Coordinates of C-alpha atoms in Angstrom, one line a residue:
Chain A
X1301 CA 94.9 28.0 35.7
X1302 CA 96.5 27.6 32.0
X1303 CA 99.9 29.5 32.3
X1304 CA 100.0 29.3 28.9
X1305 CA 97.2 29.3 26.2
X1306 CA 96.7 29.9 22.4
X1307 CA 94.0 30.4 20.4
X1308 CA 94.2 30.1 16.8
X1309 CA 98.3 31.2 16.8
X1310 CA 99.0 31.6 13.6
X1311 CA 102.0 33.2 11.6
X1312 CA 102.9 33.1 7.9
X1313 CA 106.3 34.1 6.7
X1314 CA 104.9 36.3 3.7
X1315 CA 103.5 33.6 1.9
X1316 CA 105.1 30.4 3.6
X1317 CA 103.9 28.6 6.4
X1318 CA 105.2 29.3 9.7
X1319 CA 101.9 27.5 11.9
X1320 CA 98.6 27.4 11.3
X1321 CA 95.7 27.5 14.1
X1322 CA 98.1 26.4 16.8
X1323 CA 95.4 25.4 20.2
X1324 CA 97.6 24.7 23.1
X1325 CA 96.8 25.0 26.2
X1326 CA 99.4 24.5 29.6
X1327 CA 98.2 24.0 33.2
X1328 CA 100.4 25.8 35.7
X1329 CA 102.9 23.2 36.7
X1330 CA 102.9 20.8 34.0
X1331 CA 105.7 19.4 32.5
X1332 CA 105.0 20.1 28.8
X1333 CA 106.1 18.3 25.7
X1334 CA 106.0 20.0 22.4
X1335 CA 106.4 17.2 19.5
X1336 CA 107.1 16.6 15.8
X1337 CA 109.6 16.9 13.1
X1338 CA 112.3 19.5 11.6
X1339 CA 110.5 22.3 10.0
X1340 CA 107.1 21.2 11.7
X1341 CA 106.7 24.8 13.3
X1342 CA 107.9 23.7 16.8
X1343 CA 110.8 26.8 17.4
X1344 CA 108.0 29.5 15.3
X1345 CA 105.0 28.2 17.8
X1346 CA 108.2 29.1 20.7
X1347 CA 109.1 32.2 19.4
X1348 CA 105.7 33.7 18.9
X1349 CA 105.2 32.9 22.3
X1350 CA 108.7 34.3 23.1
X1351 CA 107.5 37.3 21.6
X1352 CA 111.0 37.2 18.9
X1353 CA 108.3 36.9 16.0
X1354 CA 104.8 38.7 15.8
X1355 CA 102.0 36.1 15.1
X1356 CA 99.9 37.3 11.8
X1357 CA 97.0 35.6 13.5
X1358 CA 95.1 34.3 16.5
X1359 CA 96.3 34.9 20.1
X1360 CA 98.0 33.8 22.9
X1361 CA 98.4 34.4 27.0
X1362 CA 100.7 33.8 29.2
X1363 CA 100.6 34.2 32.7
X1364 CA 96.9 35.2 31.8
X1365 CA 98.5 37.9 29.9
X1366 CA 98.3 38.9 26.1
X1367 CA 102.1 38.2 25.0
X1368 CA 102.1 41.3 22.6
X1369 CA 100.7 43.7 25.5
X1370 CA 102.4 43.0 28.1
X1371 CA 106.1 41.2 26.8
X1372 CA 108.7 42.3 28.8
X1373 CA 106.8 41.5 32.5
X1374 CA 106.2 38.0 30.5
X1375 CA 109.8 37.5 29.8
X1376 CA 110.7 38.2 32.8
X1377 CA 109.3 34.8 34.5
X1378 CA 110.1 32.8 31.5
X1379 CA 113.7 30.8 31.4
X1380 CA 113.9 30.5 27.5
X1381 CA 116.7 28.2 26.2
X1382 CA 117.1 28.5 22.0
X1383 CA 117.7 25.2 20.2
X1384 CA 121.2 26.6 18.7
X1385 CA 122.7 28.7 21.3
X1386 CA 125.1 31.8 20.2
X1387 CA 126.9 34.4 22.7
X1388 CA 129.0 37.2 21.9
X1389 CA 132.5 37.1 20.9
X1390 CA 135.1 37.0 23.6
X1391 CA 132.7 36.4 26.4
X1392 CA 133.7 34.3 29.4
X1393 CA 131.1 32.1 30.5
X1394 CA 131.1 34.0 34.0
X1395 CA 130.6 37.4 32.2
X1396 CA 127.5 36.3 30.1
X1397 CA 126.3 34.9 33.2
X1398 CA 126.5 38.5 34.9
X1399 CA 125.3 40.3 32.1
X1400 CA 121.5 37.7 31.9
X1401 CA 121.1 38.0 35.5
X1402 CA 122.1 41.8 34.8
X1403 CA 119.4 42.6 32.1
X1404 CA 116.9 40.8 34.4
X1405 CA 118.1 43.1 37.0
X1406 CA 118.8 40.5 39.7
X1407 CA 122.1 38.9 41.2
X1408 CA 121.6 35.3 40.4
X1409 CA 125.3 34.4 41.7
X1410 CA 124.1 32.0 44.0
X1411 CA 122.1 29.4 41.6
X1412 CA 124.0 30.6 38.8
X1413 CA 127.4 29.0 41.1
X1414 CA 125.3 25.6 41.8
X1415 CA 123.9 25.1 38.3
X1416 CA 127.4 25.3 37.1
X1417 CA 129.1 23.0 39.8
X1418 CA 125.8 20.5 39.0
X1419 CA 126.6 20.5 35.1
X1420 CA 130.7 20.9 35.4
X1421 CA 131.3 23.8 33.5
X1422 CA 134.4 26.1 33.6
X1423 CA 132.8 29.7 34.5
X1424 CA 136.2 30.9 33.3
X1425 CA 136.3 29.6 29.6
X1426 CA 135.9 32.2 27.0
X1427 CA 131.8 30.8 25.4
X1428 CA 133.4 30.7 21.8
X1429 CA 136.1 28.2 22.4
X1430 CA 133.2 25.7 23.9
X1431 CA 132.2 22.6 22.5
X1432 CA 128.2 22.7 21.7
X1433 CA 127.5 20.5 24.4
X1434 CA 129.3 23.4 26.7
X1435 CA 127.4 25.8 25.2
X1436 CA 124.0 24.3 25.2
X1437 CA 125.4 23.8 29.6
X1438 CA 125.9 27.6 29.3
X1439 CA 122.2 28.0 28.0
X1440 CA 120.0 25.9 30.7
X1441 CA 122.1 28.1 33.3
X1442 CA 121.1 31.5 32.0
X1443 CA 117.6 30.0 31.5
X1444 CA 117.6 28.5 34.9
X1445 CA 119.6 30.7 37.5
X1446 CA 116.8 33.3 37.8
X1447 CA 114.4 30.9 39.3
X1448 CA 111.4 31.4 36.2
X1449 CA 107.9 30.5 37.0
X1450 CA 107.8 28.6 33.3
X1451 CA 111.1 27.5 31.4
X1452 CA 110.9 27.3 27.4
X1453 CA 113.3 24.6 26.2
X1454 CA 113.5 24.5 22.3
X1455 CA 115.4 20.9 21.7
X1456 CA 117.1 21.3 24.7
X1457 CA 118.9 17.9 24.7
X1458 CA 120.7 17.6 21.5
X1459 CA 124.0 18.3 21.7
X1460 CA 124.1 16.9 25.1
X1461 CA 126.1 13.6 26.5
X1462 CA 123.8 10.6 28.2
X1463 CA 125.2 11.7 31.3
X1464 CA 124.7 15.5 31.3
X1465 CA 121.0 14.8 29.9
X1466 CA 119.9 13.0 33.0
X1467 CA 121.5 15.8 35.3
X1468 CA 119.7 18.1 33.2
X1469 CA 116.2 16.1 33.7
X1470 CA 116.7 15.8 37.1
X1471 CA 117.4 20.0 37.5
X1472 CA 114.0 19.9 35.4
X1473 CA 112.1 17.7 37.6
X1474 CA 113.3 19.4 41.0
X1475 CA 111.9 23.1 39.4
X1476 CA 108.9 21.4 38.4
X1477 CA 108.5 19.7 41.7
X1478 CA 108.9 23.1 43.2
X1479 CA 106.4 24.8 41.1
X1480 CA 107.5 25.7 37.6
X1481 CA 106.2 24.7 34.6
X1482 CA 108.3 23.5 32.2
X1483 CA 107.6 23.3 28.5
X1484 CA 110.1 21.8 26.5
X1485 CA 110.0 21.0 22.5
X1486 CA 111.8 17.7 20.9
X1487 CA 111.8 15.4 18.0
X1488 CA 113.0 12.2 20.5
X1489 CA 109.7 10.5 21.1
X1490 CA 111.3 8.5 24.1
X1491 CA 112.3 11.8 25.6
X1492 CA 108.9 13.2 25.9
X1493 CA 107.1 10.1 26.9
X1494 CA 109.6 9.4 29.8
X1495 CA 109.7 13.1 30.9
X1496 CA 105.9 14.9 30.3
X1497 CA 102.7 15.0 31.5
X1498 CA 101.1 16.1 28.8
X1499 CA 102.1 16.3 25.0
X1500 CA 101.1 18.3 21.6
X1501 CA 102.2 16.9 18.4
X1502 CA 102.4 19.5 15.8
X1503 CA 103.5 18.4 12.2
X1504 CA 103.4 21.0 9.2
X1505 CA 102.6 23.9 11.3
X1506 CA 99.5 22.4 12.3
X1507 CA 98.6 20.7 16.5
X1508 CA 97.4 17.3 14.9
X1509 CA 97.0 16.3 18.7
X1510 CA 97.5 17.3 22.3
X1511 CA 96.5 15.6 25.5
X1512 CA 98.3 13.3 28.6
X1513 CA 101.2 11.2 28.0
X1514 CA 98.6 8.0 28.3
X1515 CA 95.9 9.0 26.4
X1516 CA 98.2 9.5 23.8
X1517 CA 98.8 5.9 24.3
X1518 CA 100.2 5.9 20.5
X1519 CA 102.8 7.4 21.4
X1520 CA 104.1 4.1 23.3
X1521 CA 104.6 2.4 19.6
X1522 CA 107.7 0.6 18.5
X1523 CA 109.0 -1.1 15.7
X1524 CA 109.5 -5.1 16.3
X1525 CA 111.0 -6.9 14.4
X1526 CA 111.7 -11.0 14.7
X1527 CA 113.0 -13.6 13.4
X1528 CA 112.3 -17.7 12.8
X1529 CA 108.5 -17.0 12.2
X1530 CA 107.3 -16.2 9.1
X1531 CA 104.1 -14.0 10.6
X1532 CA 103.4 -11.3 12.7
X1533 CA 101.4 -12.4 16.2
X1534 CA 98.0 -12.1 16.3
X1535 CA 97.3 -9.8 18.7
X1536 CA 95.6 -5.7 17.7
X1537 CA 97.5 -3.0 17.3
X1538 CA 99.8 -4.2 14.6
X1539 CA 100.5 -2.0 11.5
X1540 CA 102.7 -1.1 8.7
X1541 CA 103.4 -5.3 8.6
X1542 CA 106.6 -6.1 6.0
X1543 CA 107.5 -10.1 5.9
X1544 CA 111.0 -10.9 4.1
X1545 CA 111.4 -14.8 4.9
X1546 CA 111.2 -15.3 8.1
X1547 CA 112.0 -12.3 9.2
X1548 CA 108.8 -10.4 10.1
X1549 CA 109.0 -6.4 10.6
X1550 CA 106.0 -4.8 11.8
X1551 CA 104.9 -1.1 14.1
X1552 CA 103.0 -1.9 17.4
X1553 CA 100.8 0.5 19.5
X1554 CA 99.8 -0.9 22.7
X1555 CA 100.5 -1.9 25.9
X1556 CA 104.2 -3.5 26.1
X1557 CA 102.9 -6.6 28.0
X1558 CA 100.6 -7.6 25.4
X1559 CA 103.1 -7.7 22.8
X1560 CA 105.6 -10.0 25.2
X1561 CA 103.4 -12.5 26.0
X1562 CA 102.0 -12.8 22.3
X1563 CA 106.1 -13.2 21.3
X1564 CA 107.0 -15.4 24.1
X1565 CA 104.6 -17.8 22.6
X1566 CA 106.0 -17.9 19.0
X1567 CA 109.1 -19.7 17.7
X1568 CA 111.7 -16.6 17.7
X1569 CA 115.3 -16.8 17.3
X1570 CA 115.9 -13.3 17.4
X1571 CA 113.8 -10.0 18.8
X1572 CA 114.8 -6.2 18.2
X1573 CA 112.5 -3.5 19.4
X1574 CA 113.2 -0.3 18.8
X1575 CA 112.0 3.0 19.3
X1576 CA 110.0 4.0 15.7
X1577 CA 111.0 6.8 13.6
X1578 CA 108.9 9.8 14.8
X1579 CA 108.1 10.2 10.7
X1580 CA 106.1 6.6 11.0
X1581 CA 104.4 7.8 14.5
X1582 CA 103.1 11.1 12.5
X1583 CA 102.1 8.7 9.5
X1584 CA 100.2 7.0 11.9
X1585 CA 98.4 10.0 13.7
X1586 CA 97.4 10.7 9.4
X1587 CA 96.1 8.2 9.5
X1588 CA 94.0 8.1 12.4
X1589 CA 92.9 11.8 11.2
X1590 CA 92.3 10.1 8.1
X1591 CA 90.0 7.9 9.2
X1592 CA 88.0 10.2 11.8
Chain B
X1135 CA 122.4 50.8 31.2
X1136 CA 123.5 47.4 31.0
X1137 CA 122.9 47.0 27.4
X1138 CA 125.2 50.2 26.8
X1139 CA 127.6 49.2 28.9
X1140 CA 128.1 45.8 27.5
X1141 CA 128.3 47.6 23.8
X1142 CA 130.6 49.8 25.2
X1143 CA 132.9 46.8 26.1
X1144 CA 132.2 45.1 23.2
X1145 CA 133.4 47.7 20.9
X1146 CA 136.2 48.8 23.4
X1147 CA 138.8 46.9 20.7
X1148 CA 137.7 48.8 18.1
X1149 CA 137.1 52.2 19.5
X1150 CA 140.7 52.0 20.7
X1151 CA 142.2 51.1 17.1
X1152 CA 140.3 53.5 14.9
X1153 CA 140.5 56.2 17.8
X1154 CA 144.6 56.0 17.9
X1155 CA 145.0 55.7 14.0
X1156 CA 142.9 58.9 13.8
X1157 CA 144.6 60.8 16.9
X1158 CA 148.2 59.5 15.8
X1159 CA 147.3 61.3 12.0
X1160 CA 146.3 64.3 13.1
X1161 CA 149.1 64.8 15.3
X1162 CA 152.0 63.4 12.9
X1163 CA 149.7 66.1 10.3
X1164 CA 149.7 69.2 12.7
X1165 CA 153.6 68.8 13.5
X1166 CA 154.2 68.4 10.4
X1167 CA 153.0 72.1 9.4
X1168 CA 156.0 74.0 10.5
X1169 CA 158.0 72.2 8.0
X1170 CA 155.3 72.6 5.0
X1171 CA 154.9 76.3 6.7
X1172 CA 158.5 77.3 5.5
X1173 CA 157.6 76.0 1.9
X1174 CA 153.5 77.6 1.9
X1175 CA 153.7 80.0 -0.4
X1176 CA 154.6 77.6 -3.2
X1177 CA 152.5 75.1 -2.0
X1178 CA 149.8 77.5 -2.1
X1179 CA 149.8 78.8 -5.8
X1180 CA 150.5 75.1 -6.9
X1181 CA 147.3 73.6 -4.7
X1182 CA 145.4 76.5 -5.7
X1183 CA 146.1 76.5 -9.4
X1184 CA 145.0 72.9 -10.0
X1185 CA 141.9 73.9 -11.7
X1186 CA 138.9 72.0 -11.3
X1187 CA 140.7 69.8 -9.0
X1188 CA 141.8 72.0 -6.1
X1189 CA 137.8 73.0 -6.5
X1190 CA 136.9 69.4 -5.9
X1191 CA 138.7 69.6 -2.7
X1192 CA 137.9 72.8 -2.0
X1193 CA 140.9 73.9 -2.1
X1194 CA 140.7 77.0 -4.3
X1195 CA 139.4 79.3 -1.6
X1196 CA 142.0 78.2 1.5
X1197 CA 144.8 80.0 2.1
X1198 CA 147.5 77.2 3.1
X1199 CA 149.8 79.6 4.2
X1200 CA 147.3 80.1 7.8
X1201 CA 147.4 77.1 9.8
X1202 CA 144.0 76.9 10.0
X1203 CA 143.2 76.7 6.1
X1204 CA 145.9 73.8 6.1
X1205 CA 144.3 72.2 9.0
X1206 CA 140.6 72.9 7.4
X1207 CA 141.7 70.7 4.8
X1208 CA 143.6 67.7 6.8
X1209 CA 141.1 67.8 9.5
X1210 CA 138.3 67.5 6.4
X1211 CA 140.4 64.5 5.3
X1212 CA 141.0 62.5 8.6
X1213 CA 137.7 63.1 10.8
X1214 CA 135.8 63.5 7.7
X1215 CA 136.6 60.2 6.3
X1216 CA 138.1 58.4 8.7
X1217 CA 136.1 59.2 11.2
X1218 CA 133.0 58.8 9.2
X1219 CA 134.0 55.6 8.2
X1220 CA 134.4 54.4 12.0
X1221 CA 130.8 56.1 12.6
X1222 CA 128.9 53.9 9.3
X1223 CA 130.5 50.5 10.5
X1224 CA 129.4 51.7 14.7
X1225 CA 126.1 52.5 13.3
X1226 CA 125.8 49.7 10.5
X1227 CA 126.8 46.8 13.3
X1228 CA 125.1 47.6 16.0
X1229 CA 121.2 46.3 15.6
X1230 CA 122.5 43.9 12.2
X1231 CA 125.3 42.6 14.5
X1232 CA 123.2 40.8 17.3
X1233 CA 121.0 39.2 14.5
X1234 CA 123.8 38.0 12.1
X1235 CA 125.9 36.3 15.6
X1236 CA 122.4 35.1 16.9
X1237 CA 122.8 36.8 20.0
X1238 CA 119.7 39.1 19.1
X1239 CA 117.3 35.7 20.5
X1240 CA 119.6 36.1 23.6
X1241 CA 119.3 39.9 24.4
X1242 CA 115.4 40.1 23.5
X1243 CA 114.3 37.0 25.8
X1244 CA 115.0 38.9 28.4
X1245 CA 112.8 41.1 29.8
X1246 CA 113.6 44.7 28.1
X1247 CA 111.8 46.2 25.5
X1248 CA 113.1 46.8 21.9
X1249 CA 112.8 50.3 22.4
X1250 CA 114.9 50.0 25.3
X1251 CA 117.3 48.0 22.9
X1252 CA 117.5 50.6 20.2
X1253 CA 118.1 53.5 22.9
X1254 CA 120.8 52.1 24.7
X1255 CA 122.6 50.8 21.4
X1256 CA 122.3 54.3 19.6
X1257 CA 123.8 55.6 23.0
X1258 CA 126.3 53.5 22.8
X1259 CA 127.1 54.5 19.2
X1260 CA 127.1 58.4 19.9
X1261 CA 129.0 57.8 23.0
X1262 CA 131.9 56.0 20.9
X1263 CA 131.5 58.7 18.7
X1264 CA 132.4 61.4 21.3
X1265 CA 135.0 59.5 22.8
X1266 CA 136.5 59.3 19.6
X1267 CA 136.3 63.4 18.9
X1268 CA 137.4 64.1 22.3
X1269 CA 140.7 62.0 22.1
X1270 CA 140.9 63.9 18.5
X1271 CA 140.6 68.0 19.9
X1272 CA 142.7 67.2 23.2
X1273 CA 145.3 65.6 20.4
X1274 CA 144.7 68.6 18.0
X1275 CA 145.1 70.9 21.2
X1276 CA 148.3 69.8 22.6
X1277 CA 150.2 69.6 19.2
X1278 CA 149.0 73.2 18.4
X1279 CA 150.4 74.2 21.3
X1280 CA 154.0 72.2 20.7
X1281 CA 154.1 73.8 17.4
X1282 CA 153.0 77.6 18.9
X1283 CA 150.3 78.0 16.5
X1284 CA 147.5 80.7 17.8
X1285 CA 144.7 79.7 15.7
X1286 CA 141.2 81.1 15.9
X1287 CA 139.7 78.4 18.8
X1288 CA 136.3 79.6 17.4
X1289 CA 136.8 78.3 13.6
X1290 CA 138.6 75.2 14.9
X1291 CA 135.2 74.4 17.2
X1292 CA 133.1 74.9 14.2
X1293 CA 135.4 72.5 12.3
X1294 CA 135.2 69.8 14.9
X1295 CA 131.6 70.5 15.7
X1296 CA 130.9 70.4 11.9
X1297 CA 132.4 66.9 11.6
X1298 CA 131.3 65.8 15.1
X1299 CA 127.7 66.5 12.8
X1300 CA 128.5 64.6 9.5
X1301 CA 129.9 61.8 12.2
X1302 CA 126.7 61.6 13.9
X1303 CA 124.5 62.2 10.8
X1304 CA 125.8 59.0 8.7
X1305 CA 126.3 56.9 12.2
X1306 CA 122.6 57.5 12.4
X1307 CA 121.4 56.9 8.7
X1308 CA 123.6 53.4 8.9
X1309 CA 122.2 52.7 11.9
X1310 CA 118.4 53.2 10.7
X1311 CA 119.7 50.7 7.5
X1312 CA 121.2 48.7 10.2
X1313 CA 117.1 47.6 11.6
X1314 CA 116.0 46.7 8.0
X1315 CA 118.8 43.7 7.4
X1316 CA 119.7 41.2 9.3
X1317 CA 123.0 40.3 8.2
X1318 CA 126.0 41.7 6.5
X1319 CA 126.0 45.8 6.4
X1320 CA 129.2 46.4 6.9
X1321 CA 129.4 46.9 2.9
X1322 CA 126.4 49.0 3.2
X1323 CA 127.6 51.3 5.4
X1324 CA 131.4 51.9 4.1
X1325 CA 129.6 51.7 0.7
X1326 CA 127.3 54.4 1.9
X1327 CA 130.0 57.0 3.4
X1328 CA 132.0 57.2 0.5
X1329 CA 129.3 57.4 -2.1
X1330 CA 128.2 60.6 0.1
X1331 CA 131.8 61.8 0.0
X1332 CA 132.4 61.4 -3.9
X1333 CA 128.6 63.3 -4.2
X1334 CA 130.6 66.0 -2.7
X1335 CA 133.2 66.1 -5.0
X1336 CA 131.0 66.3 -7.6
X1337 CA 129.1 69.0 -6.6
X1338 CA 132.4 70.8 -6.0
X1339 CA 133.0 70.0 -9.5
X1340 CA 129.9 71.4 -11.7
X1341 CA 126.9 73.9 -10.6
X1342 CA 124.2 71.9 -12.3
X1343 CA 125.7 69.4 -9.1
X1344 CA 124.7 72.0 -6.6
X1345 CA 121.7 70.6 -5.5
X1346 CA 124.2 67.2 -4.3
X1347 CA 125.0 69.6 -1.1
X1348 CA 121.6 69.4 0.2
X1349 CA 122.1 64.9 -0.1
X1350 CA 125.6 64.8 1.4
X1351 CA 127.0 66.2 5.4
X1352 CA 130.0 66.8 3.3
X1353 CA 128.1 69.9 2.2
X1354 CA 128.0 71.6 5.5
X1355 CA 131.7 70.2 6.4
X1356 CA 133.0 72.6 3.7
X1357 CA 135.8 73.9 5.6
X1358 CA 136.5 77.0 2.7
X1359 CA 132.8 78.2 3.9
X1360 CA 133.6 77.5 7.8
X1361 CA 136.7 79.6 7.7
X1362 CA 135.1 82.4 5.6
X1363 CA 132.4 82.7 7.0
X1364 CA 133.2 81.4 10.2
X1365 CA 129.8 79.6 10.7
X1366 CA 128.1 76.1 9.4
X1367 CA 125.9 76.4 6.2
X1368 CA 122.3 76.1 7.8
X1369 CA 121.1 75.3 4.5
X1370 CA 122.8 72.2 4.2
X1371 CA 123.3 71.3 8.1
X1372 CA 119.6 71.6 8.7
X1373 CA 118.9 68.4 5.8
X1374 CA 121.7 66.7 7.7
X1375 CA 119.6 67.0 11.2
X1376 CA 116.9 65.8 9.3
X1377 CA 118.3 62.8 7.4
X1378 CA 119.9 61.9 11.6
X1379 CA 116.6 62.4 13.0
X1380 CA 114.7 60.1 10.2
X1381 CA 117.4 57.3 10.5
X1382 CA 117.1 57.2 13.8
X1383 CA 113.0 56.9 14.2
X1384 CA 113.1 54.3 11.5
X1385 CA 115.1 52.3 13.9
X1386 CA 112.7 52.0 16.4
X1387 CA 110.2 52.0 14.2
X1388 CA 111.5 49.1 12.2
X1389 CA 113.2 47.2 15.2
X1390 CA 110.0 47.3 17.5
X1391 CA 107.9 45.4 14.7
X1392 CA 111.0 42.9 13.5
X1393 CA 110.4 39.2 13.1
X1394 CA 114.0 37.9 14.7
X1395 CA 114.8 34.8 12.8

């Protein structure tokens, strides 16, 4: 069963674009990555779902259920987690704690007291004088402490320290392995590939694809560049080539092994791979569109 | 209740602070009377022979010499404005408030309804609102009695009910703008209240004005027309129930359909 499926989402802000056409479509326990730039309709596609916004278009179901009919017994499985946090004035964290489990009428002290102990935060700090790190901390526990069937993370890791993001997949990975889906939306290509199952890019409001981490498979590209050799190895999947001496800067989409045994055999004195800018990923999914 | 109850708490600061300013004028007001009382009659003749200006007020047809025209007046001053000003920033903040901290994309991912939203938050505004009268009449009350006035308990209800009204009235209308912006309001809704009160004035000032009665709860919080006739202008009070009943289903009619940004 899809826990979460849309048809045609669409949703204009007067005249601008919010998304347009948005197919996705969830299976119940997936771990879901929701991909592409700032301003690409990721947080709109969210909120519509969320039920914050009202689509002008198209429909979608959660749960099997229409998200405009039937909202609040929606919400009430969903663990939603906004990409810029904000609390109300003067509010310990403990307090705003009490009052989410509150308005979900359940006492979540007992996972609320773990997920704080797990991601060291100080119940007793007033939310306001918290860094944004601390705040964001503040977030996955009201998301996470009632135990939702499918948790909505919008950019859930910026903001975050190295450390505190690995605690935070690992909370992520233990709900999912328990049952939950997760769906989460991010503009760090290396965070989605090392994380999901499955994947959507959207870019200008529009799903340009949406299938398994592998099939993907583009997603795995990188940006290489070396040094001592005035050309690229001749091996497929090499794009977006730029030679300056003997310095040789080019995009690769393949398998990893591939590209190392092509390098080892050339004359290198330097290597730096790196992970792409998502921009020349999308340029490359243009493309691709382009050409089909 | 939750949502009311964490308004209440939210607003306790401020409910405190506008409800002692208000209680501790009245009741530096009241005990002052004795001491005006001695001087009345001159008072009297001078307030009332101010021309068009004691009729902007009012003032023309109160007898200051009776407590309860020189309370009429004060009362009109501190619950009437100052009490309506505390009612247009409760009703302006409440809806416009969650969406210009953010918070609004924290209450309404949980699962509760908007319409459960806008009810509890316009409980929690009238609630403030009574609080705030009640601290004011038991105030009022026990610095009559220090002073041994005897005044008629029946006008002084209307007076308090009259203004309890206006309160409510332009708490509700600010609170109907409050589901149409997002940000801000707090402008809007002091802006609001005293534009209302000035239209009084004005229709104090000229007939051709009249009409301005109907537009503003200062019409039926004329405490000249309380005290004479010792009942609220229908006329005027029943535009007022109007205007609170229309501000308050645009709220939920706006706030059910919002896009929260």
């Amino acid at each position: 069963m899809n826990i979460i499926e849309t048809n045609a989402l669409t949703k204009y802000y007067g005249k601008s674009r919010g998304i347009i056409d948005v197919d996705l479509s969830v299976p119940e326990g997936d771990f879901f990555g929701f991909i592409g730039p700032n301003g690409a309709g990721k947080s709109t596609t969210l909120r519509v779902l969320l039920g914050l916004i009202s689509p002008t278009g198209g429909l979608a179901r959660i749960f099997g259920m229409d998200i405009v009919e039937n909202k609040e017994k929606i919400l009430g499985q969903i663990g939603y987690m906004p990409s810029e946090p904000a609390f109300y004035h003067g509010m310990k964290v403990s307090e705003c704690l009490r009052y989410s489990a509150r308005l979900r009428g359940m006492d979540c002290a007992y996972e609320a007291k773990k997920l704080c102990e797990r991601f060291e935060l100080d119940t007793e700090r007033k939310i306001n004088e918290l860094s944004l790190g601390n705040r964001k901390k503040v977030s996955i526990v009201c998301a996470l402490q009632h135990m939702p069937k499918l948790c909505i993370l919008d950019e859930p890791t910026s903001g975050l320290d190295p450390l505190m993001q690995r605690e935070f997949y690992s909370v992520l990975e233990d709900r999912n392995a328990k049952g939950a889906t997760i769906l989460l939306s991010s503009h760090v290509l290396s965070e989605v590939q090392h994380h999901c199952r499955h994947a959507a890019v959207i870019r200008d409001g529009q799903v340009m694809a949406c299938d398994s981490i592998e099939n993907l498979g583009d997603a795995h590209a990188k940006r290489v560049i070396i040094r001592g050799t005035g050309v690229p190895p001749s091996i497929e999947g090499i794009k977006d080539v730029k030679i300056d001496g003997d310095s040789v800067n080019f995009l690769y989409i393949g398998k990893p092994q591939t590209l190392m045994d092509a390098l080892s055999k050339l004359p290198i004195t330097d290597v730096n791979i790196a992970e792409p800018d998502l921009e020349e990923v999308f340029m490359h999914y243009y493309r691709k569109m382009e050409e089909n | 209740m939750s949502i009311l109850r964490h308004n209440m708490k939210q607003g306790r600061n401020m409910l405190i602070i506008w409800t002692s300013v208000i209680a501790f004028m009245l009741a530096v007001c009241i005990l002052i009377y004795p001491e005006m009382g001695r001087q009345m009659s001159e008072i009297n003749s001078m307030f009332s022979d101010m021309g068009s200006f004691s009729a902007a007020f009012g003032m023309d047809k109160i007898n200051f010499g009776e407590f309860i025209g020189f309370f009429g007046v004060e009362c009109g001053n501190l619950l009437g404005l100052g009490g309506a000003f505390f009612a247009a920033l409760l009703g302006i903040s409440e809806l416009a408030g969650e969406e210009r901290e953010h918070t609004a994309e924290f209450l309404l991912t949980h699962p509760v309804s908007r319409r459960r939203v806008v009810t509890e938050k316009l409980c929690a505004v009238l609630l403030q609102i009574v609080i705030m009268n009640a601290a004011a009449i038991t105030v009022t009350s026990l610095c009559v009695l220090a002073i041994g006035e005897t005044p008629d308990i029946k006008l002084l209800a209307l007076l308090f009910l009259a203004y309890i009204m206006l309160q409510a009235e332009i708490a509700a209308v600010c609170f109907g703008v409050s589901a149409f912006i997002s940000r801000g309001g707090f402008g809007v809704g002091l802006g609001l209240t005293a534009l209302l009160y000035f239209l009084n004035i004005i229709a104090n000032l000229t007939k051709e004005a009249g009409f301005l009665k109907y537009i503003t709860p200062y019409g039926y919080t004329d405490s000249s027309y309380i005290i004479t006739n010792a009942g609220i202008e229908v006329k005027y009070l029943s535009v007022g129930i109007i205007f609170t009943a229309v501000g308050i289903a645009s709220a939920y009619f706006k706030f059910e359909k919002k896009d929260i940004v």
